[in-house]
Coordinates of C-alpha atoms in Angstrom, one line a residue:
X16 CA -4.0 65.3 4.9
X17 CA -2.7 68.7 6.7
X18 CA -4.3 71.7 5.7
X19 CA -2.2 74.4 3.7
X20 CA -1.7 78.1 4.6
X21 CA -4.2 80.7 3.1
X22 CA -3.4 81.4 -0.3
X23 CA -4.1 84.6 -2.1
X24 CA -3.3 84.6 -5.3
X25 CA -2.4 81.9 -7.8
X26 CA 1.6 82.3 -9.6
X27 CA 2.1 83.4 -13.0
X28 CA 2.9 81.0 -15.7
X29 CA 4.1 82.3 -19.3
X30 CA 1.5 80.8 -21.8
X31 CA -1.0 79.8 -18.7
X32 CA -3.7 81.9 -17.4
X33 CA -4.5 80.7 -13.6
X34 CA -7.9 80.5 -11.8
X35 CA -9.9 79.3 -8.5
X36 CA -7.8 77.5 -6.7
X37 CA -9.4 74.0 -6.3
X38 CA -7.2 71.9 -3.9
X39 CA -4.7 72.2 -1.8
X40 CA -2.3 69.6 0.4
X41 CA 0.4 70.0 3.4
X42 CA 2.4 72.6 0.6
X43 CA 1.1 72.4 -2.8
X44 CA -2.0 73.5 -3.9
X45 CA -4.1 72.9 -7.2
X46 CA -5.2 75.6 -9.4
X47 CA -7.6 75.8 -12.5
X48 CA -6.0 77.1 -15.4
X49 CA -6.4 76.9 -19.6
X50 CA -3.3 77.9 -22.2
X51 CA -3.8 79.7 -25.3
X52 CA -5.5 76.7 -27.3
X53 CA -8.3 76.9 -24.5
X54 CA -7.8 73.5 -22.8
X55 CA -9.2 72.8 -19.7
X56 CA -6.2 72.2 -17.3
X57 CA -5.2 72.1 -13.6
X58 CA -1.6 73.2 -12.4
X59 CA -0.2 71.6 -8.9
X60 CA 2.2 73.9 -7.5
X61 CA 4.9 72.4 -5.6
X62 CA 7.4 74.4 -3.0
X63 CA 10.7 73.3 -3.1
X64 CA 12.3 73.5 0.0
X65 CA 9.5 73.2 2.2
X66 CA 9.6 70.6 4.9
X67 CA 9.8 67.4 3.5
X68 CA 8.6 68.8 -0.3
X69 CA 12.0 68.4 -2.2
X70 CA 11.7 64.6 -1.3
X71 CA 8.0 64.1 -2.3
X72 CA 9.1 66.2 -5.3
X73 CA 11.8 63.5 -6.3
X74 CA 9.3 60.7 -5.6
X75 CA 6.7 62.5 -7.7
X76 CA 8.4 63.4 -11.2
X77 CA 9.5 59.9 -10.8
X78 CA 6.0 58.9 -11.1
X79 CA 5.2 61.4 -13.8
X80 CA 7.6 60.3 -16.0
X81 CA 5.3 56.9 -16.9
X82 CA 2.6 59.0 -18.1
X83 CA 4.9 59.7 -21.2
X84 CA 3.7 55.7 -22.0
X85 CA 0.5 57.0 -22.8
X86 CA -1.8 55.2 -19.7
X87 CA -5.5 56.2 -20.5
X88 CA -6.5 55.8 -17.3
X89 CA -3.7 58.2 -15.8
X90 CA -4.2 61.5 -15.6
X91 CA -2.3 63.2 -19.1
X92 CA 0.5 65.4 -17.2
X93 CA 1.7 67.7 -20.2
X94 CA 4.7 69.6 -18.8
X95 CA 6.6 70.9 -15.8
X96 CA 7.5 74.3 -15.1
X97 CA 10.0 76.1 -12.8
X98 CA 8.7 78.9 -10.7
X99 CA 11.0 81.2 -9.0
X100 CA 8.3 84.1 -7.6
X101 CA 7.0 84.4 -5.1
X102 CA 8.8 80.7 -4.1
X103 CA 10.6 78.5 -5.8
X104 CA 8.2 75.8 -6.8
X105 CA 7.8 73.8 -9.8
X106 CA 4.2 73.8 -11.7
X107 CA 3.1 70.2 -12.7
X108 CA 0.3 71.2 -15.5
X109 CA -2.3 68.9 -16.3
X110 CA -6.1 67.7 -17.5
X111 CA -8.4 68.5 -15.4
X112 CA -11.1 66.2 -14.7
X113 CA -14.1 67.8 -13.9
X114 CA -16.8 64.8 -13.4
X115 CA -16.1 64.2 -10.3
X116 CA -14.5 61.6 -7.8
X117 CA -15.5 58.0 -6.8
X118 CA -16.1 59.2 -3.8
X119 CA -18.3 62.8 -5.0
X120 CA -20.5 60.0 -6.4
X121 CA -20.6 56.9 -3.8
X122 CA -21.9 59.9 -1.5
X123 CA -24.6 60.6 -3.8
X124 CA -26.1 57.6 -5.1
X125 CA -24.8 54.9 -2.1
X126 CA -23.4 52.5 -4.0
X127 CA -22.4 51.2 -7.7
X128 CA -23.6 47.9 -9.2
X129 CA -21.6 44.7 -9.4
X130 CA -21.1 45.8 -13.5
X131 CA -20.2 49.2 -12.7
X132 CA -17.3 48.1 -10.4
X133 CA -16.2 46.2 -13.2
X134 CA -16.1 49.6 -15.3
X135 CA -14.3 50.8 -12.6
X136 CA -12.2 48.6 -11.1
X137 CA -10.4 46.9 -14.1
X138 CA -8.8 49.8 -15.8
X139 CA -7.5 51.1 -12.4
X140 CA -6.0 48.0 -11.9
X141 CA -4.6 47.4 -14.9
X142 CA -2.7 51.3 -14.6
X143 CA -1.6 50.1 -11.5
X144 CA 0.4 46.9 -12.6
X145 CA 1.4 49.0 -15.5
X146 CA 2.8 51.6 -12.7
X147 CA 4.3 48.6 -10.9
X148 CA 6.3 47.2 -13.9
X149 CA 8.0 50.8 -14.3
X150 CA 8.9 50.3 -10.4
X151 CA 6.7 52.8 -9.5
X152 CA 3.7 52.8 -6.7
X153 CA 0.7 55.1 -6.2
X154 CA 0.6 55.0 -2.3
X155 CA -2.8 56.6 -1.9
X156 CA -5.4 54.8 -4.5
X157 CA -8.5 56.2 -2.4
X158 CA -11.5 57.3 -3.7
X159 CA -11.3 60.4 -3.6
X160 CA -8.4 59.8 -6.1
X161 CA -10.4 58.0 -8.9
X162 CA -12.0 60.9 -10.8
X163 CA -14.7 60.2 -13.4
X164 CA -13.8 61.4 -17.2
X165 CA -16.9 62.7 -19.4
X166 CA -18.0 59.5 -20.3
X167 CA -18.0 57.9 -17.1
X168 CA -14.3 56.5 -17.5
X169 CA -11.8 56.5 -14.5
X170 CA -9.1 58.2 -14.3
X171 CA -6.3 57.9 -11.4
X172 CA -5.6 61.3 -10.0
X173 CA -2.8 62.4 -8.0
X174 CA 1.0 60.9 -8.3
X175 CA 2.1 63.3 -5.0
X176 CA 2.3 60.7 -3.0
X177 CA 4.1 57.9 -5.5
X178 CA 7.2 56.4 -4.9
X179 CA 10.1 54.4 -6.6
X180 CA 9.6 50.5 -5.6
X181 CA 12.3 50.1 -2.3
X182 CA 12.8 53.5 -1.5
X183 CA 12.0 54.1 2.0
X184 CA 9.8 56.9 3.1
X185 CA 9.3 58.5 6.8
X186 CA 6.4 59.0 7.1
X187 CA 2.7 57.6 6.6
X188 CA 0.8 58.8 3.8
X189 CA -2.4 57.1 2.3
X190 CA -6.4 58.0 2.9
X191 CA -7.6 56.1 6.2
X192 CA -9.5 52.6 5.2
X193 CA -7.5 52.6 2.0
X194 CA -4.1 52.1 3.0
X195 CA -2.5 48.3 3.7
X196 CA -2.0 47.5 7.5
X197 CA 1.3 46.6 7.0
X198 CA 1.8 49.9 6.2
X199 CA -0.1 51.3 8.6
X200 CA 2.4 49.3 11.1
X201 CA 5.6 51.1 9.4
X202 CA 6.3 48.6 6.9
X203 CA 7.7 49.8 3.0
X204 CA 5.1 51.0 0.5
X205 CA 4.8 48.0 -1.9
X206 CA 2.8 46.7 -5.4
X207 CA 0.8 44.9 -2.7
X208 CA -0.4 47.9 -0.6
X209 CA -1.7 49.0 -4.1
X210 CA -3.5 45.7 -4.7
X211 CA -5.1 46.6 -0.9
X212 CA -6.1 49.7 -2.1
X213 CA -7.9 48.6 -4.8
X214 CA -9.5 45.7 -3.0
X215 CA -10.6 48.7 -0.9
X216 CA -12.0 51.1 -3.2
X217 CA -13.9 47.8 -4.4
X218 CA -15.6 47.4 -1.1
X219 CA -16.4 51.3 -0.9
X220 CA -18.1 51.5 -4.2
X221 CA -20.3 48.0 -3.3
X222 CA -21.1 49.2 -0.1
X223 CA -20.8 52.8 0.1
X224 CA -17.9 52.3 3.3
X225 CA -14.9 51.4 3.1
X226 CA -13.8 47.9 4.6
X227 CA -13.4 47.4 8.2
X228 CA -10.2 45.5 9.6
X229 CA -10.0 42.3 9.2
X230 CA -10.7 41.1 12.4
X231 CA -14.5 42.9 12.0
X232 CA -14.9 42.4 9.0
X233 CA -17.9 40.6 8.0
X234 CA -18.3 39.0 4.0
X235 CA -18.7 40.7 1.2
X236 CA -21.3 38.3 0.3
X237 CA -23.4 38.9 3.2
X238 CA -23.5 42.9 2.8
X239 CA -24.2 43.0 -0.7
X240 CA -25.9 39.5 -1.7
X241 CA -26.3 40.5 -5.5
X242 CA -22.8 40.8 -5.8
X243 CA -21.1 38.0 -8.1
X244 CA -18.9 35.3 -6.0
X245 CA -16.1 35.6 -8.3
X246 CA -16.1 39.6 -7.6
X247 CA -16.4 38.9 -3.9
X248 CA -13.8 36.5 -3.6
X249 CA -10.8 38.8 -6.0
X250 CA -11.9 41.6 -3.3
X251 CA -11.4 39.9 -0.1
X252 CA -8.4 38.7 -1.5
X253 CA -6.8 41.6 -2.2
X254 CA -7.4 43.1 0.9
X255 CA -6.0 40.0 2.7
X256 CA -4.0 41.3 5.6
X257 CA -1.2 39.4 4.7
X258 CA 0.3 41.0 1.5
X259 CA 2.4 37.8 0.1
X260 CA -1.3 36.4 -0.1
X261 CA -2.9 39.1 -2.0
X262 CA -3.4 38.7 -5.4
X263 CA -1.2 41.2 -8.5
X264 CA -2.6 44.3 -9.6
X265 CA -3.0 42.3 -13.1
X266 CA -4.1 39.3 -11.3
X267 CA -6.9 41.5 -9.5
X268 CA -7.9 43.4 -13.1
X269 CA -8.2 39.9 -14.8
X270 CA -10.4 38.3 -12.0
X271 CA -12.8 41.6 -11.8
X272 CA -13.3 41.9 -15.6
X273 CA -14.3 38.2 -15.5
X274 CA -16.3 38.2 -12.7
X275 CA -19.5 40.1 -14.5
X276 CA -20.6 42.4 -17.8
X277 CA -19.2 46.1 -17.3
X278 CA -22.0 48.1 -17.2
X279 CA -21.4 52.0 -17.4
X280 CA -20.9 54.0 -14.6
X281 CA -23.9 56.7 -14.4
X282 CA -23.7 59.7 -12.4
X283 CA -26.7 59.4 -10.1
X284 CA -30.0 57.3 -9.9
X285 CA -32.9 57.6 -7.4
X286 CA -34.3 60.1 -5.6
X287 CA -32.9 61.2 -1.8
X288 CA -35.3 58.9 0.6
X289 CA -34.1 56.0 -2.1
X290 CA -30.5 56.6 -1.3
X291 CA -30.9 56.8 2.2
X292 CA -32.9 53.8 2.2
X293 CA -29.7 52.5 0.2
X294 CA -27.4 53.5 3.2
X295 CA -30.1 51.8 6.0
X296 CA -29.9 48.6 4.4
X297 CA -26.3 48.7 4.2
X298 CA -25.8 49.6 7.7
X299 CA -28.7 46.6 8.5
X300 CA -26.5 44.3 6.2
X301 CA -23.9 44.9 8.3
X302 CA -25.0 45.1 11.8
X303 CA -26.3 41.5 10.7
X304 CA -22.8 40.7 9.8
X305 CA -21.2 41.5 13.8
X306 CA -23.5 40.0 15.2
X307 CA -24.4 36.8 12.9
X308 CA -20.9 34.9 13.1
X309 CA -23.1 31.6 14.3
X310 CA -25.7 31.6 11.7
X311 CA -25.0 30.1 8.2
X312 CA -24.6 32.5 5.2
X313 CA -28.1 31.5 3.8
X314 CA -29.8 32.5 7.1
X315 CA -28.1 35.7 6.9
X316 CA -28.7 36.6 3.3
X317 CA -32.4 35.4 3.9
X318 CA -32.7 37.8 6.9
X319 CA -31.4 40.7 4.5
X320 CA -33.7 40.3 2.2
X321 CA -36.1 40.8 4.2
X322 CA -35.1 43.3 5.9

C-alpha cells in the first residue's frame, strides 16, 4: 500500500470529536474519535475525487451496506458522513478495535495453536460466505486485517478494498502472500480469491509466515507436525492454485471448526528467547521441507522433532 501525504490536522465532524490519527492508505486516512455518548470510534476519511477514490468509494459503501445484517465478526460501521472542508470526502465512522491485529500478535508470540486457529479461522470464514451471498468480496483478507476484539474474538477490518462480485477493477490490490495467484496474474477478484486468503491467514497464524507458492511449498504437515490432518488438509485446499478446486468460504468454516476444539486466542505466552526459539524451529521445519522432497513424511517429522 502507497503511503499518503503528511496530514496535519484531522476534519471536523458535528457530534464527533477527532484524535491521533492512526492509519492512513494511498488517500484516506484513519482517525481516532468518540461522540458525545463516549464510545470508542475510528473515522476513515475518504477524498472524493482523488485518483481512482470515487471508484473505490462506490465499491466500498457497497460493502458497507451488509454490515446493516448485523455480522459479529465485521467491524460495526455506524454512519456515513459528507465532508466538504477542507476536501470533499466522506467520513465512514466506526468501532474501533483496539486489541490488536493477527498480525500485531503472530509477531509477538510466533504462532497460534491448532485450537486457536479454530477461534480464528471459523468466524472469518463464515463472514466471508455471508459477504459472498450479498455478492460482495473483501479483496484483501490479510492479517493485518483481522483485529482481535476484547475477548480475543476476530473481527474483519477494512471493506476499502471490497468489491461487487463481477465488477472489474484496474488495478491489483491485496497484501503480498495473501492474495490468489490468479489474481496476482490479472484475473477478476472472486469468492475464491477470498477462500485463498483465508487458507493463507491459516498458514501465517500456524507458522508465523505466510505460505510460499505452490511450486515451493512444502506441507503443512511437515512444518507444524501437531497440527490436526483435517486442519491441514481444508488449508492446503484452499490455497490450491487452481480456484475451481478450492473449497467455499462455508465449506472452509465447516471443515476448520471440525477439525479440532477452539481454544481461545490469548494475547501472548513465553518469554523472548522462547519465541525466537519458536521462529528457529519453524525456519528448521522448513528448510527440512526444500530440501526433503525424497524422504517420506515420517522421516521428516522424525527429524523435526528432534531438531
Amino acid at each position: 500500500m502507497h503511503t499518503a501525504a503528511a496530514v496535519a490536522d484531522p476534519p471536523t465532524l458535528a457530534g464527533y470529536s477527532l484524535g491521533d490519527l492512526i492509519g492512513r492508505g494511498s488517500t484516506a486516512t484513519v482517525w481516532a474519535a468518540s461522540d458525545r455518548a463516549g464510545r470508542d470510534l475510528a473515522i476513515k476519511v475518504v477524498p472524493v475525487g482523488v485518483g481512482d477514490s470515487e471508484g473505490a468509494l462506490a465499491l466500498e459503501l457497497s460493502a458497507l451496506a451488509v454490515t446493516g445484517t448485523g455480522l459479529e465478526h465485521l467491524v460495526t460501521v455506524h454512519e456515513v458522513i459528507g465532508i466538504a472542508d477542507p476536501e470533499p470526502a466522506l467520513a465512514i465512522v466506526m468501532d474501533r478495535v483496539r486489541h490488536g491485529t493477527v498480525h500485531d500478535l503472530v509477531t509477538t508470540r510466533g504462532h497460534l495453536h491448532p485450537g486457536e486457529v479454530v477461534t480464528l479461522l471459523a468466524p472469518v470464514a463464515v463472514t466471508a460466505a455471508r459477504l459472498h451471498s450479498a455478492a460482495v468480496v473483501h479483496g484483501d483478507l490479510s492479517a493485518a486485517n483481522v483485529g482481535l476484539d476484547s475477548r480475543g474474538r476476530p473481527v474483519i477490518l477494512d471493506l476499502g478494498v471490497s468489491a461487487v462480485i463481477g465488477m472489474p477493477r484496474e488495478e491489483v490490490y491485496g497484501t503480498p502472500g495473501f492474495v490468489a495467484p490468479e489474481v496476482v496474474a490479472g484475473q477478476p477478484v472472486t469468492p475464491s480469491a477470498d477462500v485463498y486468503a483465508m487458507g493463507a491467514l491459516g498458514w501465517y497464524a500456524l507458522t508465523g509466515a505466510p505460505p510460499p507458492l505452490p511450486a515451493d511449498r512444502p506441507e503443512l504437515t511437515d512444518l507444524v507436525p501437531e497440527v490436526p490432518a483435517e486442519m491441514a488438509a481444508a488449508l492446503e485446499q484452499a490455497l490450491h492454485p487452481d480456484p475451481s478446486a478450492r473449497c467455499s468460504a462455508g465449506e472452509l468454516a465447516t471443515a476448520v471448526y471440525e477439525s479440532a476444539t477452539a481454544v481461545p486466542i490469548t494475547p501472548s505466552v513465553g518469554t523472548t528467547s522462547e519465541t525466537m526459539l519458536t521462529h528457529r524451529v519453524r525456519e528448521l521445519a522448513r528448510s527440512a521441507g526444500d530440501a526433503g522432497s525424497a524422504r517420506s513424511r515420517r522421516d521428516r517429522r522424525e527429524e523435526l522433532r528432534s531438531r
